[in-house]
Amino acid sequence: MSEKSPAAEPPRLPLAGLRVIELGHYIAAPFATRLLADLGAEVIKVEPPEGDPVRGWGSAVEGNAVWFSVHGRNKLSVTLDLKSPDGKARLRQLAAKSDALVENFRPGQLERYGLGPADLHDVNPRLVIARISGYGQDGPYRDKPAFGAIGEAMGGLRHLTASPGQSEHPPPRCGVSISDDLAGMYAAMGLVAACWQVKGDPAARGRIIDVDLVSSVFSLMEGMLPEYGLFGWVRQPQGAAIKTAAPTNTYPCADGKWLCIAGNSDLIFRRLMVAIGQPAAAADPRFATNALRCENVAELDAMIAAWTRTRTGAEAEAILDAAEVPCSRLYDMRDCAEDPHFRARDLVMQVDDPLLGPVLHPAAPFRFDGVSPRDMVRWTGPAAGAHNDLIFPKEDAP
């Protein structure tokens, strides 16, 4: 991999010219900066001398973590010991020439290093600092340790993933670090907003953004808080269905696959009933509106499941696609990687990684006119410290 100067970034990318320092480990902060880097920001990932601990997670090729190919893509990697005087000096030197910084240490850790917001604003008053933690920078739980699972648990999500009426098995996690990823997205959004404000005001000081795992998950709880406040309602696990729309559920197929069907508008419901050979149900007054269908959803679900059980997932999906009924098989990663829509839109692309060889990458989750998805993956996750000499030339030593 050739070392790329930030000046070589395609100006078509909207954040080209924005320099962001990442003091991130594991998931939340690195996910935030991955989004910013995909958008063209110059992200300088500061790792400890032994590298980000996530480099030791999951599968590897000759000691190089496969996940890091995506986790660290489009970033420049430098290694610093932030406990040492030289490491602190170099970080301050870097902060003086940067627009923003993202970190996910436990609250107070940067201050103990002498690198808290007050210290960094001494060298760059306009620096935007996004801080991601488990519970936030204040409050009674501030100093408690947390990982992504804790965000799911306390934010209200894990309660909802249980199977209704089942108590012998714990509610499952969603399978990815959703609270870290959410916090990373919110941090990236807040950082861009703060940078916009600072850019527009020559007298502005850099803002400090406080994002935490728990509140990031809690923000997804839709109308549940006002419902509790007004009526004392506590939403309970609902499995694959929801109480406010019908029929919307996941149904078993003859080949062991599951088919998700969302037939909850009146017009779509009628098309669904015709497609599964139940035209009388389409005209049944008990199912005339969504509210009535919710009251009689058990009968509807039994009717749909009886039909899906007689067909493979692909067969049932094709029939409902032809009837313009929203549906999808539950995809595993093989399905995603091989799906023609994913491939046509470059949602799945093969890139060359100098550390791994040809490897599949997911596209950035946004599109811009004039920029192809492949343009947004400029390079894959580099080796730890690959850009030390680029970012810290010897003549600039503190």
XYZ file of C-alpha atoms in Angstrom:
398
model
C 0.000 0.000 0.000
C 1.391 3.396 -0.896
C 1.201 6.063 1.781
C -1.269 8.693 0.654
C -1.068 12.341 1.522
C -4.328 13.986 2.520
C -3.796 16.378 -0.373
C -4.365 13.442 -2.710
C -7.944 12.949 -1.487
C -10.566 13.334 -4.230
C -12.130 16.802 -3.699
C -15.495 15.336 -4.765
C -15.865 13.722 -1.342
C -17.748 16.139 0.934
C -15.412 16.032 3.948
C -12.164 16.347 1.980
C -9.913 18.776 3.858
C -11.296 17.963 7.304
C -8.616 16.498 9.583
C -9.873 14.265 12.404
C -7.810 12.540 15.108
C -9.099 9.197 16.323
C -8.214 8.166 19.862
C -10.392 5.106 19.532
C -10.229 1.490 20.510
C -12.593 -1.421 19.920
C -15.712 -0.190 18.136
C -17.589 3.053 18.851
C -15.027 5.774 18.057
C -13.426 3.806 15.199
C -16.868 3.299 13.674
C -17.537 7.049 13.847
C -14.251 7.840 12.151
C -14.746 5.108 9.547
C -17.881 6.956 8.438
C -16.015 10.263 8.392
C -13.115 8.720 6.477
C -15.477 7.183 3.916
C -16.831 10.713 3.421
C -13.331 11.969 2.620
C -12.047 13.259 5.955
C -8.372 12.752 6.702
C -8.613 10.499 9.737
C -5.440 9.892 11.727
C -5.919 6.856 13.924
C -3.700 7.062 17.009
C -2.998 3.567 18.316
C -0.958 2.375 21.279
C 2.424 0.894 20.297
C 0.926 -2.616 20.363
C -1.983 -1.539 18.121
C -5.728 -1.254 18.631
C -6.942 -4.303 20.598
C -9.514 -5.023 17.887
C -6.589 -6.102 15.698
C -6.633 -9.283 17.802
C -10.333 -10.006 17.272
C -11.836 -12.534 14.903
C -10.212 -14.303 11.972
C -6.789 -13.348 10.649
C -4.479 -13.893 7.683
C -0.846 -14.215 8.743
C -1.623 -12.313 11.923
C -3.581 -9.519 10.196
C -7.168 -9.208 11.440
C -9.710 -9.515 8.627
C -12.166 -7.171 10.353
C -9.567 -4.408 10.513
C -9.479 -4.211 6.726
C -12.874 -2.473 6.980
C -12.520 -1.094 10.519
C -9.420 0.912 9.609
C -10.060 1.673 5.956
C -9.315 5.135 4.585
C -7.448 5.985 7.805
C -3.831 6.868 8.447
C -2.371 4.919 11.375
C 0.212 6.240 13.820
C 1.369 4.732 17.101
C 1.886 6.814 20.236
C 2.332 5.996 23.907
C 0.017 8.581 25.445
C 1.450 7.852 28.888
C 4.892 9.080 27.825
C 5.986 12.736 27.587
C 6.921 12.275 23.929
C 3.538 10.711 23.093
C 1.645 13.507 24.831
C 3.743 16.143 23.063
C 3.141 14.581 19.649
C -0.602 14.332 20.294
C -0.739 18.018 21.243
C 1.277 18.829 18.145
C -1.224 16.931 16.045
C -4.223 18.516 17.774
C -2.856 21.972 17.026
C -3.155 21.214 13.295
C -6.462 19.314 13.299
C -10.154 20.185 13.108
C -11.634 17.525 15.360
C -10.903 14.601 17.646
C -12.982 11.515 18.499
C -12.263 9.439 21.610
C -13.916 6.622 23.541
C -11.847 6.277 26.691
C -13.617 5.991 30.027
C -14.563 9.436 31.356
C -11.621 11.144 32.996
C -8.931 9.021 31.326
C -7.759 11.712 28.912
C -7.704 14.230 31.745
C -5.432 11.882 33.715
C -3.097 11.815 30.728
C -3.086 15.613 30.659
C -4.904 15.491 27.306
C -8.441 16.457 28.290
C -10.472 19.072 26.415
C -9.028 21.949 28.444
C -5.476 20.815 27.639
C -6.211 20.331 23.936
C -8.059 23.647 23.661
C -4.946 25.329 25.026
C -3.154 24.348 21.817
C -6.183 24.633 19.501
C -9.189 26.569 20.834
C -11.270 25.651 17.746
C -10.807 21.882 18.050
C -14.098 19.950 18.062
C -13.965 17.011 20.495
C -16.452 14.134 20.334
C -16.417 11.944 23.438
C -18.076 8.512 23.444
C -18.519 6.562 26.665
C -20.788 3.983 28.247
C -22.977 6.294 30.321
C -21.862 9.838 29.462
C -19.428 12.358 30.904
C -21.547 13.043 33.999
C -24.269 11.414 36.095
C -24.061 8.799 38.862
C -23.031 5.983 36.471
C -20.319 8.020 34.740
C -17.417 5.950 36.054
C -18.927 2.496 35.573
C -17.317 0.368 32.845
C -19.482 -0.575 29.877
C -19.397 -2.389 26.571
C -21.960 -2.563 23.784
C -24.092 -5.238 25.445
C -24.644 -2.905 28.410
C -25.972 -0.206 26.091
C -28.483 -2.688 24.654
C -29.514 -3.831 28.127
C -29.925 -0.477 29.843
C -31.164 1.411 26.785
C -34.263 -0.805 26.579
C -33.480 -2.841 23.459
C -32.571 -6.216 24.975
C -35.890 -6.356 26.864
C -37.666 -6.212 23.509
C -35.684 -9.000 21.817
C -37.082 -11.735 24.065
C -39.601 -14.224 22.745
C -43.077 -13.395 24.106
C -43.978 -15.453 27.151
C -40.593 -17.180 27.243
C -38.559 -16.878 30.428
C -36.232 -19.871 30.381
C -33.905 -18.389 27.738
C -32.253 -14.962 27.989
C -33.260 -12.359 25.400
C -30.706 -12.569 22.565
C -28.451 -9.741 21.493
C -28.959 -8.531 17.956
C -25.731 -10.148 16.708
C -23.651 -7.005 16.101
C -22.455 -4.259 18.434
C -25.462 -2.101 17.714
C -25.050 0.312 20.635
C -21.418 1.028 19.692
C -22.396 1.574 16.079
C -25.286 3.864 17.009
C -23.087 5.909 19.302
C -20.505 6.134 16.528
C -23.107 7.404 14.069
C -24.366 10.012 16.522
C -20.819 11.114 17.291
C -20.046 11.513 13.596
C -23.258 13.498 13.085
C -22.541 15.743 16.068
C -18.944 16.274 14.967
C -19.937 17.386 11.471
C -22.575 19.748 12.938
C -20.062 21.269 15.363
C -17.423 21.651 12.651
C -19.984 23.423 10.476
C -20.726 25.850 13.306
C -17.045 26.517 14.001
C -16.323 27.008 10.307
C -19.095 29.591 10.020
C -17.940 31.674 13.004
C -14.329 32.915 13.084
C -14.696 33.629 16.807
C -16.174 30.236 17.735
C -14.459 27.873 20.114
C -14.454 24.164 19.502
C -17.460 22.316 20.888
C -17.370 19.230 23.126
C -19.826 16.503 22.102
C -20.957 13.974 24.722
C -22.373 10.717 23.293
C -22.980 7.518 25.243
C -23.995 3.940 24.464
C -27.054 3.872 26.711
C -28.721 7.035 25.424
C -27.914 6.080 21.828
C -29.998 2.927 22.194
C -32.616 4.719 24.301
C -33.136 7.202 21.453
C -34.606 4.368 19.348
C -37.444 3.574 21.725
C -40.001 5.390 19.552
C -43.180 6.298 21.457
C -42.526 4.055 24.445
C -41.523 6.788 26.888
C -44.545 9.060 26.333
C -46.810 5.991 26.410
C -45.384 5.094 29.796
C -45.638 8.661 31.061
C -49.242 9.116 29.955
C -50.737 5.650 30.429
C -48.258 3.602 32.452
C -47.821 1.231 29.483
C -44.625 -0.805 29.281
C -44.117 -2.340 25.856
C -43.413 -6.043 26.113
C -41.503 -8.331 23.736
C -43.482 -9.023 20.601
C -41.311 -11.509 18.750
C -41.270 -11.066 14.981
C -44.545 -9.088 14.920
C -45.600 -5.670 16.168
C -48.892 -4.806 17.824
C -49.543 -1.676 15.780
C -49.557 -3.177 12.262
C -50.882 -6.372 10.688
C -50.051 -8.572 9.024
C -46.357 -7.952 9.643
C -44.450 -11.034 10.730
C -41.886 -13.661 9.746
C -43.220 -16.958 8.438
C -41.696 -20.449 8.044
C -41.077 -21.890 4.580
C -40.817 -25.461 3.291
C -37.014 -25.381 3.012
C -36.410 -24.170 6.563
C -35.990 -20.535 5.484
C -38.009 -17.695 6.985
C -39.879 -15.066 4.994
C -40.544 -11.596 6.377
C -43.789 -10.141 5.034
C -45.058 -6.595 5.628
C -48.639 -6.510 4.366
C -50.025 -3.892 6.677
C -51.492 -1.227 4.371
C -55.035 -1.873 3.152
C -54.110 -2.131 -0.528
C -51.093 -4.340 0.080
C -53.100 -6.561 2.413
C -55.654 -7.213 -0.304
C -52.921 -8.041 -2.827
C -51.319 -10.393 -0.294
C -54.556 -12.305 0.292
C -55.127 -12.763 -3.427
C -51.518 -13.895 -3.929
C -51.811 -16.617 -1.270
C -55.144 -17.866 -2.606
C -57.395 -16.251 0.001
C -59.416 -13.672 -1.979
C -62.362 -13.973 0.431
C -60.150 -12.717 3.274
C -59.351 -9.621 1.222
C -63.033 -8.648 1.383
C -63.716 -9.874 4.929
C -64.974 -6.921 7.051
C -62.984 -8.243 10.043
C -59.817 -7.345 8.108
C -60.984 -4.113 6.472
C -58.595 -1.796 8.336
C -55.236 -2.102 10.010
C -56.843 -1.684 13.443
C -59.261 -4.540 12.762
C -56.483 -6.726 11.378
C -54.484 -6.163 14.552
C -57.451 -7.454 16.550
C -57.619 -10.599 14.402
C -53.930 -11.033 13.650
C -53.668 -14.616 14.969
C -56.064 -15.868 12.305
C -54.265 -13.905 9.605
C -50.823 -15.138 10.633
C -52.045 -18.748 10.672
C -53.478 -18.301 7.178
C -50.235 -16.837 5.787
C -48.003 -19.397 7.525
C -50.106 -22.260 6.125
C -49.307 -20.913 2.653
C -45.572 -20.228 3.187
C -45.058 -23.723 4.612
C -45.971 -25.177 1.207
C -43.248 -23.288 -0.678
C -39.537 -22.665 -0.450
C -38.463 -19.233 0.697
C -37.394 -18.266 -2.833
C -40.660 -19.500 -4.372
C -42.836 -17.648 -1.866
C -40.758 -14.497 -2.248
C -41.064 -14.587 -6.053
C -44.860 -14.914 -5.876
C -45.189 -12.010 -3.452
C -42.709 -9.883 -5.414
C -44.904 -10.339 -8.480
C -47.891 -9.171 -6.402
C -45.913 -6.150 -5.124
C -46.114 -7.255 -1.502
C -43.093 -6.127 0.577
C -41.195 -9.251 1.606
C -37.736 -10.748 1.980
C -36.146 -13.963 3.068
C -34.003 -13.561 6.169
C -30.577 -13.121 4.568
C -27.407 -14.571 5.989
C -24.057 -13.207 4.831
C -23.864 -15.632 1.898
C -27.210 -14.300 0.679
C -25.994 -10.701 1.023
C -22.678 -11.357 -0.709
C -24.270 -13.153 -3.671
C -27.440 -11.097 -4.138
C -27.572 -9.402 -7.575
C -28.945 -6.151 -6.114
C -26.099 -5.922 -3.605
C -23.613 -6.533 -6.417
C -25.237 -4.164 -8.917
C -25.137 -1.289 -6.425
C -21.619 -2.185 -5.269
C -22.922 -2.773 -1.758
C -20.512 -5.708 -1.855
C -17.216 -5.016 -3.598
C -13.905 -6.800 -3.895
C -10.886 -4.674 -3.015
C -7.188 -5.455 -2.865
C -5.769 -5.420 0.647
C -1.958 -5.555 0.776
C -2.156 -7.389 4.111
C -4.896 -9.892 3.164
C -5.124 -10.097 -0.605
C -8.481 -9.697 -2.400
C -11.180 -9.169 0.205
C -14.875 -8.239 0.195
C -15.837 -4.880 1.664
C -19.249 -3.350 2.342
C -19.875 -0.045 0.602
C -20.195 3.162 2.561
C -23.865 3.566 3.572
C -24.400 6.798 1.606
C -24.250 7.840 -2.040
C -23.221 11.127 -3.643
C -23.755 12.107 -7.226
C -20.518 12.019 -9.164
C -18.844 9.616 -6.713
C -18.952 5.855 -7.174
C -19.055 3.593 -4.106
C -15.640 2.262 -5.106
C -14.191 5.796 -5.077
C -15.030 5.981 -1.379
C -12.805 3.024 -0.449
C -9.423 4.580 -1.126
C -7.377 2.066 0.866
C -7.891 -0.729 3.354
C -6.998 -0.811 7.059
C -3.222 -0.276 7.306
C -0.686 -1.884 9.620
C -0.340 -0.238 13.036
C 1.971 2.759 12.749
C 2.135 2.589 8.946
C 2.026 6.381 8.668
C 4.243 7.447 11.567
C 6.855 9.010 9.276
C 4.195 10.692 7.123
C 2.417 12.357 10.038
C 5.442 12.925 12.282
C 8.410 13.784 10.055
C 11.683 13.642 11.957
C 12.280 17.348 11.425
C 9.006 18.075 13.277
C 9.932 16.085 16.397
C 8.737 17.835 19.582
